[in-house]
Amino acid sequence: MMSKIPRTIIEVKAKHKMKLLKMQNVVGMGYGLKYKSGKRTDRDCIVVFVRKKVDLSELRSRDIIPEDLDGVAVDVKEIGILTAQKNRTDRWRPSPGGVSVGHYDITAGTLGAFVKDKTTGETLILSNNHVMANSNVASRGDAILQPGPIDGGQNPQDRIASLERWVRIDYSGGGDDNGDGSCPIAKSAAGILNSAAKLFGSKSRLTPYRVSAVANEVDAAVAKPVDGSVIDDEIIDIGKIDGVKDPELGMAVRKSGRTTGTTTGTIESLDATVQVGYGGNRVAQFEHQILTTNMSQPGDSGSLLVDGSENKAVALLFAGSDQVTVHSPIQKVMELLEIEF
């Protein structure tokens, strides 16, 4: 139940509202309890919200907030700049990690993180093969859209990057490697072969520009931004990544993704061998994977798995079921794509 607001507070706030809102740095006001020496008291007050607290010497006299208004105490609270909250499937410019992204001919996945090319030092976008390389059915230079096509992204107006390179996925279990232009955003693990998203038609083609591994160890790709102004090197709710960390059983982890936003979980299994369904009859077996508690839904593919207490990358999310989420170890992703944080 909402606390009853004293009539005096309502009247004084209404009387002084317009004057206060014209003051430099003020973004709002409301009813609250007065804080003293960092502790909340039981004294009613008008709380004036400011973008940033500054020294009185930096303010003009008319912009100094009084200690009381008509006998009612005043408190000042710094709250930063208020902006309308955007959906992860919206168009973001610059684009941070954790939002919708995808090859122009798929549905959508998640922009995982920003990395550096080991050779050139260029900034690249990291996500999954099935998100940015169309499950092998792509060519270097193909358009990467933000948001992804299923979220309204269109080529060329929403193009933020060009596909650079990817680790090829080898399918087994009765499927072929020709692909059909889908982004299944795989939801299968530990032998549970779930069909993921509806398949979409494709005009794409096979290409030799990829990295091959002896066995499937990662579902990963990188793309080159069209220019630096379209990207933001932070991940929503996480911030900048400042290194990597080896996974451990029981480790608390988190991710920021297109569909379920920011979620937390625990590492349940290491060195896992799993069979993952990619739609239709395509199945790929992966070795040396990390399984966590369920942290995702379709569309979260490509999210970066991060340590629970430090901004250290642990793995790259790419598949899951209703019980678990599957991630490729970040060290192997970095090795095969020749990237670093």
Short mmCIF file of C-alpha atoms in Angstrom, two decimals:
data_model
loop_
_atom_site.label_atom_id
_atom_site.label_comp_id
_atom_site.label_asym_id
_atom_site.label_seq_id
_atom_site.Cartn_x
_atom_site.Cartn_y
_atom_site.Cartn_z
CA MET A 1 0.00 0.00 0.00
CA MET A 2 1.28 3.46 -0.94
CA SER A 3 2.16 5.68 2.03
CA LYS A 4 -0.24 8.54 2.55
CA ILE A 5 1.34 11.78 1.39
CA PRO A 6 0.91 14.65 3.88
CA ARG A 7 -1.32 17.39 2.49
CA THR A 8 1.28 20.02 3.37
CA ILE A 9 3.85 18.27 1.16
CA ILE A 10 1.39 18.18 -1.75
CA GLU A 11 0.58 21.89 -1.41
CA VAL A 12 4.18 23.07 -1.01
CA LYS A 13 5.40 20.86 -3.88
CA ALA A 14 2.67 22.23 -6.18
CA LYS A 15 3.50 25.81 -5.20
CA HIS A 16 7.24 25.56 -5.89
CA LYS A 17 7.32 22.91 -8.64
CA MET A 18 7.77 25.16 -11.66
CA LYS A 19 10.45 27.27 -10.00
CA LEU A 20 12.44 24.22 -8.95
CA LEU A 21 12.20 22.57 -12.38
CA LYS A 22 13.75 25.67 -13.98
CA MET A 23 16.84 25.36 -11.81
CA GLN A 24 20.04 24.10 -13.38
CA ASN A 25 20.57 20.35 -12.88
CA VAL A 26 17.08 19.63 -11.45
CA VAL A 27 15.14 16.80 -13.17
CA GLY A 28 12.26 16.25 -10.76
CA MET A 29 10.94 16.10 -7.20
CA GLY A 30 8.77 13.98 -4.94
CA TYR A 31 7.78 13.04 -1.40
CA GLY A 32 10.24 11.12 0.76
CA LEU A 33 11.95 10.89 4.14
CA LYS A 34 14.91 13.05 5.04
CA TYR A 35 18.38 11.49 5.14
CA LYS A 36 20.95 12.65 7.68
CA SER A 37 24.57 11.45 7.71
CA GLY A 38 23.63 8.73 5.20
CA LYS A 39 20.79 7.36 7.33
CA ARG A 40 17.08 7.73 6.68
CA THR A 41 15.10 9.54 9.38
CA ASP A 42 11.33 9.63 9.91
CA ARG A 43 11.09 13.31 8.94
CA ASP A 44 8.85 14.08 5.95
CA CYS A 45 10.50 16.09 3.19
CA ILE A 46 10.41 17.12 -0.45
CA VAL A 47 13.11 15.28 -2.36
CA VAL A 48 14.59 17.26 -5.24
CA PHE A 49 16.17 15.05 -7.89
CA VAL A 50 19.27 16.34 -9.68
CA ARG A 51 21.37 14.91 -12.49
CA LYS A 52 24.56 15.32 -10.47
CA LYS A 53 25.39 16.89 -7.14
CA VAL A 54 27.85 19.76 -7.47
CA ASP A 55 29.54 22.18 -5.09
CA LEU A 56 27.45 25.27 -4.31
CA SER A 57 30.26 27.45 -5.67
CA GLU A 58 29.56 26.03 -9.14
CA LEU A 59 25.93 27.16 -9.10
CA ARG A 60 24.33 30.52 -9.73
CA SER A 61 22.50 31.86 -6.68
CA ARG A 62 19.11 31.29 -8.31
CA ASP A 63 20.00 27.62 -8.90
CA ILE A 64 20.81 26.80 -5.28
CA ILE A 65 18.15 24.51 -3.83
CA PRO A 66 16.90 25.79 -0.42
CA GLU A 67 17.15 23.64 2.70
CA ASP A 68 13.41 24.04 3.29
CA LEU A 69 10.34 25.35 1.49
CA ASP A 70 7.67 27.04 3.59
CA GLY A 71 8.84 25.10 6.62
CA VAL A 72 8.99 21.73 4.81
CA ALA A 73 12.42 20.08 4.79
CA VAL A 74 14.16 19.56 1.45
CA ASP A 75 16.56 16.76 0.52
CA VAL A 76 18.64 16.56 -2.66
CA LYS A 77 19.19 13.22 -4.41
CA GLU A 78 21.45 12.56 -7.40
CA ILE A 79 19.78 10.25 -9.95
CA GLY A 80 21.64 10.87 -13.21
CA ILE A 81 20.04 11.52 -16.59
CA LEU A 82 16.60 10.00 -17.05
CA THR A 83 15.87 8.37 -20.41
CA ALA A 84 13.09 6.21 -21.76
CA GLN A 85 14.03 2.55 -21.35
CA LYS A 86 14.53 0.83 -24.70
CA ASN A 87 13.62 -2.74 -25.53
CA ARG A 88 16.48 -5.06 -26.45
CA THR A 89 14.79 -5.66 -29.81
CA ASP A 90 14.77 -1.92 -30.64
CA ARG A 91 17.26 -0.10 -32.86
CA TRP A 92 20.23 0.99 -30.71
CA ARG A 93 22.80 3.55 -31.90
CA PRO A 94 25.40 3.17 -30.69
CA SER A 95 24.76 -0.57 -30.24
CA PRO A 96 25.82 -2.15 -26.91
CA GLY A 97 26.25 -5.82 -26.10
CA GLY A 98 23.03 -7.58 -25.14
CA VAL A 99 20.77 -6.35 -27.97
CA SER A 100 19.20 -7.92 -31.05
CA VAL A 101 21.53 -8.57 -33.99
CA GLY A 102 21.72 -10.92 -36.93
CA HIS A 103 22.81 -11.79 -40.46
CA TYR A 104 20.43 -10.20 -42.97
CA ASP A 105 18.97 -13.60 -43.90
CA ILE A 106 18.17 -15.04 -40.44
CA THR A 107 15.83 -14.24 -37.53
CA ALA A 108 17.81 -12.69 -34.66
CA GLY A 109 20.25 -13.45 -31.89
CA THR A 110 22.30 -11.40 -29.45
CA LEU A 111 25.23 -9.06 -29.94
CA GLY A 112 27.54 -10.67 -27.40
CA ALA A 113 30.55 -8.43 -26.89
CA PHE A 114 33.27 -6.37 -28.51
CA VAL A 115 36.70 -7.88 -29.06
CA LYS A 116 40.00 -7.04 -30.77
CA ASP A 117 41.49 -8.73 -33.81
CA LYS A 118 44.85 -10.12 -32.63
CA THR A 119 46.55 -9.22 -35.89
CA THR A 120 45.12 -5.83 -36.81
CA GLY A 121 43.89 -4.55 -33.44
CA GLU A 122 40.54 -3.66 -35.01
CA THR A 123 37.38 -3.81 -32.93
CA LEU A 124 35.05 -6.66 -33.90
CA ILE A 125 31.57 -7.77 -32.85
CA LEU A 126 31.38 -11.25 -31.29
CA SER A 127 28.35 -13.53 -31.52
CA ASN A 128 27.48 -17.02 -32.81
CA ASN A 129 27.99 -18.58 -36.24
CA HIS A 130 24.25 -19.29 -36.43
CA VAL A 131 23.50 -15.65 -35.58
CA MET A 132 25.96 -13.83 -37.85
CA ALA A 133 27.22 -16.44 -40.34
CA ASN A 134 23.83 -18.01 -41.03
CA SER A 135 24.89 -21.48 -39.83
CA ASN A 136 27.73 -21.71 -42.39
CA VAL A 137 25.51 -20.38 -45.21
CA ALA A 138 27.13 -16.94 -45.56
CA SER A 139 29.90 -15.04 -47.27
CA ARG A 140 32.51 -12.70 -45.88
CA GLY A 141 31.20 -9.15 -46.12
CA ASP A 142 27.53 -10.08 -45.66
CA ALA A 143 25.44 -7.48 -43.86
CA ILE A 144 24.94 -7.78 -40.09
CA LEU A 145 21.82 -5.93 -38.94
CA GLN A 146 20.84 -4.35 -35.64
CA PRO A 147 18.13 -5.14 -34.80
CA GLY A 148 17.97 -8.57 -36.41
CA PRO A 149 15.47 -9.10 -39.27
CA ILE A 150 12.74 -10.64 -37.12
CA ASP A 151 12.85 -7.51 -34.93
CA GLY A 152 12.42 -5.19 -37.91
CA GLY A 153 16.02 -4.74 -39.04
CA GLN A 154 16.37 -3.95 -42.73
CA ASN A 155 19.28 -3.96 -45.13
CA PRO A 156 21.00 -1.58 -45.77
CA GLN A 157 19.56 1.01 -43.37
CA ASP A 158 20.13 -1.07 -40.23
CA ARG A 159 23.50 -2.51 -41.23
CA ILE A 160 26.05 -2.04 -38.45
CA ALA A 161 28.75 -4.49 -39.54
CA SER A 162 30.06 -6.87 -42.19
CA LEU A 163 30.69 -10.54 -41.51
CA GLU A 164 34.43 -11.07 -41.07
CA ARG A 165 35.04 -14.73 -40.15
CA TRP A 166 33.49 -17.66 -38.33
CA VAL A 167 34.17 -21.18 -37.10
CA ARG A 168 32.45 -23.68 -39.39
CA ILE A 169 29.90 -26.01 -37.76
CA ASP A 170 30.13 -29.66 -38.76
CA TYR A 171 26.74 -31.39 -38.69
CA SER A 172 26.11 -35.05 -38.00
CA GLY A 173 23.15 -37.22 -37.01
CA GLY A 174 21.42 -37.40 -40.39
CA GLY A 175 21.62 -33.74 -41.49
CA ASP A 176 23.53 -32.23 -44.37
CA ASP A 177 25.76 -29.17 -44.44
CA ASN A 178 23.96 -27.21 -47.13
CA GLY A 179 21.82 -25.24 -44.73
CA ASP A 180 18.64 -23.39 -45.58
CA GLY A 181 19.23 -19.89 -44.32
CA SER A 182 17.61 -20.36 -40.94
CA CYS A 183 18.67 -19.05 -37.58
CA PRO A 184 17.42 -21.86 -35.35
CA ILE A 185 18.89 -20.29 -32.18
CA ALA A 186 19.43 -23.82 -30.97
CA LYS A 187 17.65 -25.05 -27.86
CA SER A 188 19.04 -28.51 -27.19
CA ALA A 189 21.61 -30.09 -24.91
CA ALA A 190 22.84 -33.28 -23.28
CA GLY A 191 21.22 -35.43 -25.94
CA ILE A 192 17.88 -33.56 -25.92
CA LEU A 193 17.43 -32.65 -29.58
CA ASN A 194 14.89 -29.83 -29.62
CA SER A 195 13.86 -28.08 -32.80
CA ALA A 196 14.27 -24.35 -32.24
CA ALA A 197 12.91 -21.55 -34.41
CA LYS A 198 10.84 -21.68 -37.60
CA LEU A 199 12.98 -21.96 -40.73
CA PHE A 200 13.26 -19.02 -43.10
CA GLY A 201 14.00 -19.10 -46.84
CA SER A 202 17.44 -18.04 -48.00
CA LYS A 203 19.29 -16.68 -50.98
CA SER A 204 22.63 -17.26 -49.28
CA ARG A 205 25.48 -19.45 -50.51
CA LEU A 206 28.36 -21.52 -49.21
CA THR A 207 31.74 -19.88 -48.84
CA PRO A 208 35.24 -21.13 -48.06
CA TYR A 209 36.04 -18.14 -45.82
CA ARG A 210 35.80 -19.76 -42.42
CA VAL A 211 37.86 -21.40 -39.70
CA SER A 212 37.70 -25.19 -39.37
CA ALA A 213 38.16 -27.22 -36.23
CA VAL A 214 38.76 -30.98 -35.92
CA ALA A 215 35.60 -31.28 -33.80
CA ASN A 216 32.90 -28.77 -32.95
CA GLU A 217 34.09 -26.80 -29.94
CA VAL A 218 32.46 -23.42 -30.53
CA ASP A 219 29.55 -21.78 -32.32
CA ALA A 220 31.14 -18.40 -32.94
CA ALA A 221 31.67 -15.61 -35.46
CA VAL A 222 32.96 -12.04 -35.62
CA ALA A 223 31.92 -9.07 -37.74
CA LYS A 224 33.60 -5.75 -38.52
CA PRO A 225 31.57 -2.61 -37.62
CA VAL A 226 30.91 -0.21 -40.51
CA ASP A 227 32.44 2.52 -38.33
CA GLY A 228 33.15 3.22 -34.68
CA SER A 229 30.11 5.45 -34.16
CA VAL A 230 27.61 2.58 -34.44
CA ILE A 231 28.90 0.57 -31.47
CA ASP A 232 29.16 0.99 -27.71
CA ASP A 233 31.84 -1.15 -26.08
CA GLU A 234 29.74 -1.86 -22.99
CA ILE A 235 27.26 -4.67 -22.37
CA ILE A 236 23.85 -3.70 -20.96
CA ASP A 237 23.72 -4.16 -17.15
CA ILE A 238 27.28 -5.50 -17.13
CA GLY A 239 29.59 -2.81 -18.52
CA LYS A 240 33.00 -3.22 -20.13
CA ILE A 241 34.74 -6.58 -20.15
CA ASP A 242 38.25 -6.36 -18.72
CA GLY A 243 39.60 -9.85 -19.27
CA VAL A 244 38.76 -13.54 -19.13
CA LYS A 245 38.38 -16.14 -16.40
CA ASP A 246 38.49 -19.93 -16.38
CA PRO A 247 35.18 -21.65 -15.56
CA GLU A 248 34.76 -23.58 -12.31
CA LEU A 249 32.01 -25.86 -11.05
CA GLY A 250 29.60 -23.88 -8.90
CA MET A 251 30.77 -20.53 -10.29
CA ALA A 252 28.10 -17.83 -10.25
CA VAL A 253 27.68 -16.34 -13.73
CA ARG A 254 25.49 -13.87 -15.61
CA LYS A 255 24.60 -12.88 -19.15
CA SER A 256 22.87 -10.03 -20.98
CA GLY A 257 20.72 -11.15 -23.90
CA ARG A 258 18.10 -10.09 -26.44
CA THR A 259 15.19 -12.18 -25.15
CA THR A 260 15.49 -12.67 -21.39
CA GLY A 261 17.64 -9.65 -20.60
CA THR A 262 20.10 -9.99 -17.74
CA THR A 263 19.95 -13.35 -15.97
CA THR A 264 22.14 -15.20 -13.51
CA GLY A 265 23.03 -18.84 -13.11
CA THR A 266 25.55 -21.39 -11.87
CA ILE A 267 28.01 -23.60 -13.76
CA GLU A 268 26.80 -27.18 -13.38
CA SER A 269 29.06 -29.15 -15.73
CA LEU A 270 32.43 -28.80 -17.51
CA ASP A 271 33.95 -30.69 -20.45
CA ALA A 272 30.48 -31.66 -21.65
CA THR A 273 29.76 -33.49 -24.90
CA VAL A 274 26.34 -32.47 -26.24
CA GLN A 275 24.28 -32.92 -29.39
CA VAL A 276 22.56 -29.74 -30.54
CA GLY A 277 19.67 -29.46 -32.98
CA TYR A 278 19.88 -26.69 -35.58
CA GLY A 279 16.43 -27.05 -37.10
CA GLY A 280 15.15 -29.61 -39.57
CA ASN A 281 17.35 -32.71 -39.41
CA ARG A 282 20.63 -30.89 -38.76
CA VAL A 283 22.46 -32.01 -35.65
CA ALA A 284 25.92 -31.00 -34.46
CA GLN A 285 27.95 -32.64 -31.71
CA PHE A 286 30.01 -30.32 -29.53
CA GLU A 287 32.90 -31.25 -27.25
CA HIS A 288 34.31 -29.55 -24.12
CA GLN A 289 31.26 -27.39 -23.46
CA ILE A 290 30.08 -25.61 -20.30
CA LEU A 291 26.56 -26.25 -18.97
CA THR A 292 24.85 -23.86 -16.58
CA THR A 293 21.45 -23.74 -14.98
CA ASN A 294 18.79 -22.46 -17.40
CA MET A 295 19.61 -18.82 -18.20
CA SER A 296 18.20 -18.34 -21.69
CA GLN A 297 15.51 -18.63 -24.31
CA PRO A 298 15.65 -18.54 -28.13
CA GLY A 299 17.15 -15.22 -29.23
CA ASP A 300 19.71 -15.10 -26.42
CA SER A 301 22.23 -16.99 -28.58
CA GLY A 302 25.46 -15.02 -28.82
CA SER A 303 25.30 -13.63 -25.28
CA LEU A 304 28.59 -13.45 -23.40
CA LEU A 305 28.74 -15.49 -20.20
CA VAL A 306 30.44 -13.37 -17.53
CA ASP A 307 31.69 -14.12 -14.02
CA GLY A 308 29.16 -13.22 -11.33
CA SER A 309 31.35 -10.77 -9.44
CA GLU A 310 33.95 -9.59 -11.96
CA ASN A 311 33.60 -8.35 -15.54
CA LYS A 312 35.57 -11.31 -16.82
CA ALA A 313 34.39 -13.28 -19.86
CA VAL A 314 33.91 -17.01 -19.23
CA ALA A 315 32.10 -18.40 -22.29
CA LEU A 316 29.81 -17.73 -25.26
CA LEU A 317 26.17 -18.84 -24.98
CA PHE A 318 24.76 -20.70 -28.01
CA ALA A 319 22.21 -23.37 -27.04
CA GLY A 320 19.98 -24.71 -24.32
CA SER A 321 16.88 -26.56 -23.19
CA ASP A 322 14.27 -25.85 -20.53
CA GLN A 323 16.71 -27.20 -17.93
CA VAL A 324 20.18 -26.06 -18.99
CA THR A 325 22.05 -23.51 -21.11
CA VAL A 326 25.12 -24.45 -23.16
CA HIS A 327 28.18 -22.24 -23.64
CA SER A 328 31.46 -22.52 -25.55
CA PRO A 329 34.58 -21.78 -23.43
CA ILE A 330 35.80 -18.26 -24.21
CA GLN A 331 39.45 -19.31 -24.40
CA LYS A 332 38.66 -21.67 -27.29
CA VAL A 333 36.51 -18.99 -28.98
CA MET A 334 39.44 -16.57 -28.76
CA GLU A 335 41.92 -19.14 -30.04
CA LEU A 336 39.92 -20.20 -33.09
CA LEU A 337 38.80 -16.69 -34.11
CA GLU A 338 42.18 -15.10 -33.27
CA ILE A 339 40.68 -12.42 -31.05
CA GLU A 340 41.25 -10.97 -27.59
CA PHE A 341 39.52 -8.72 -25.07
#
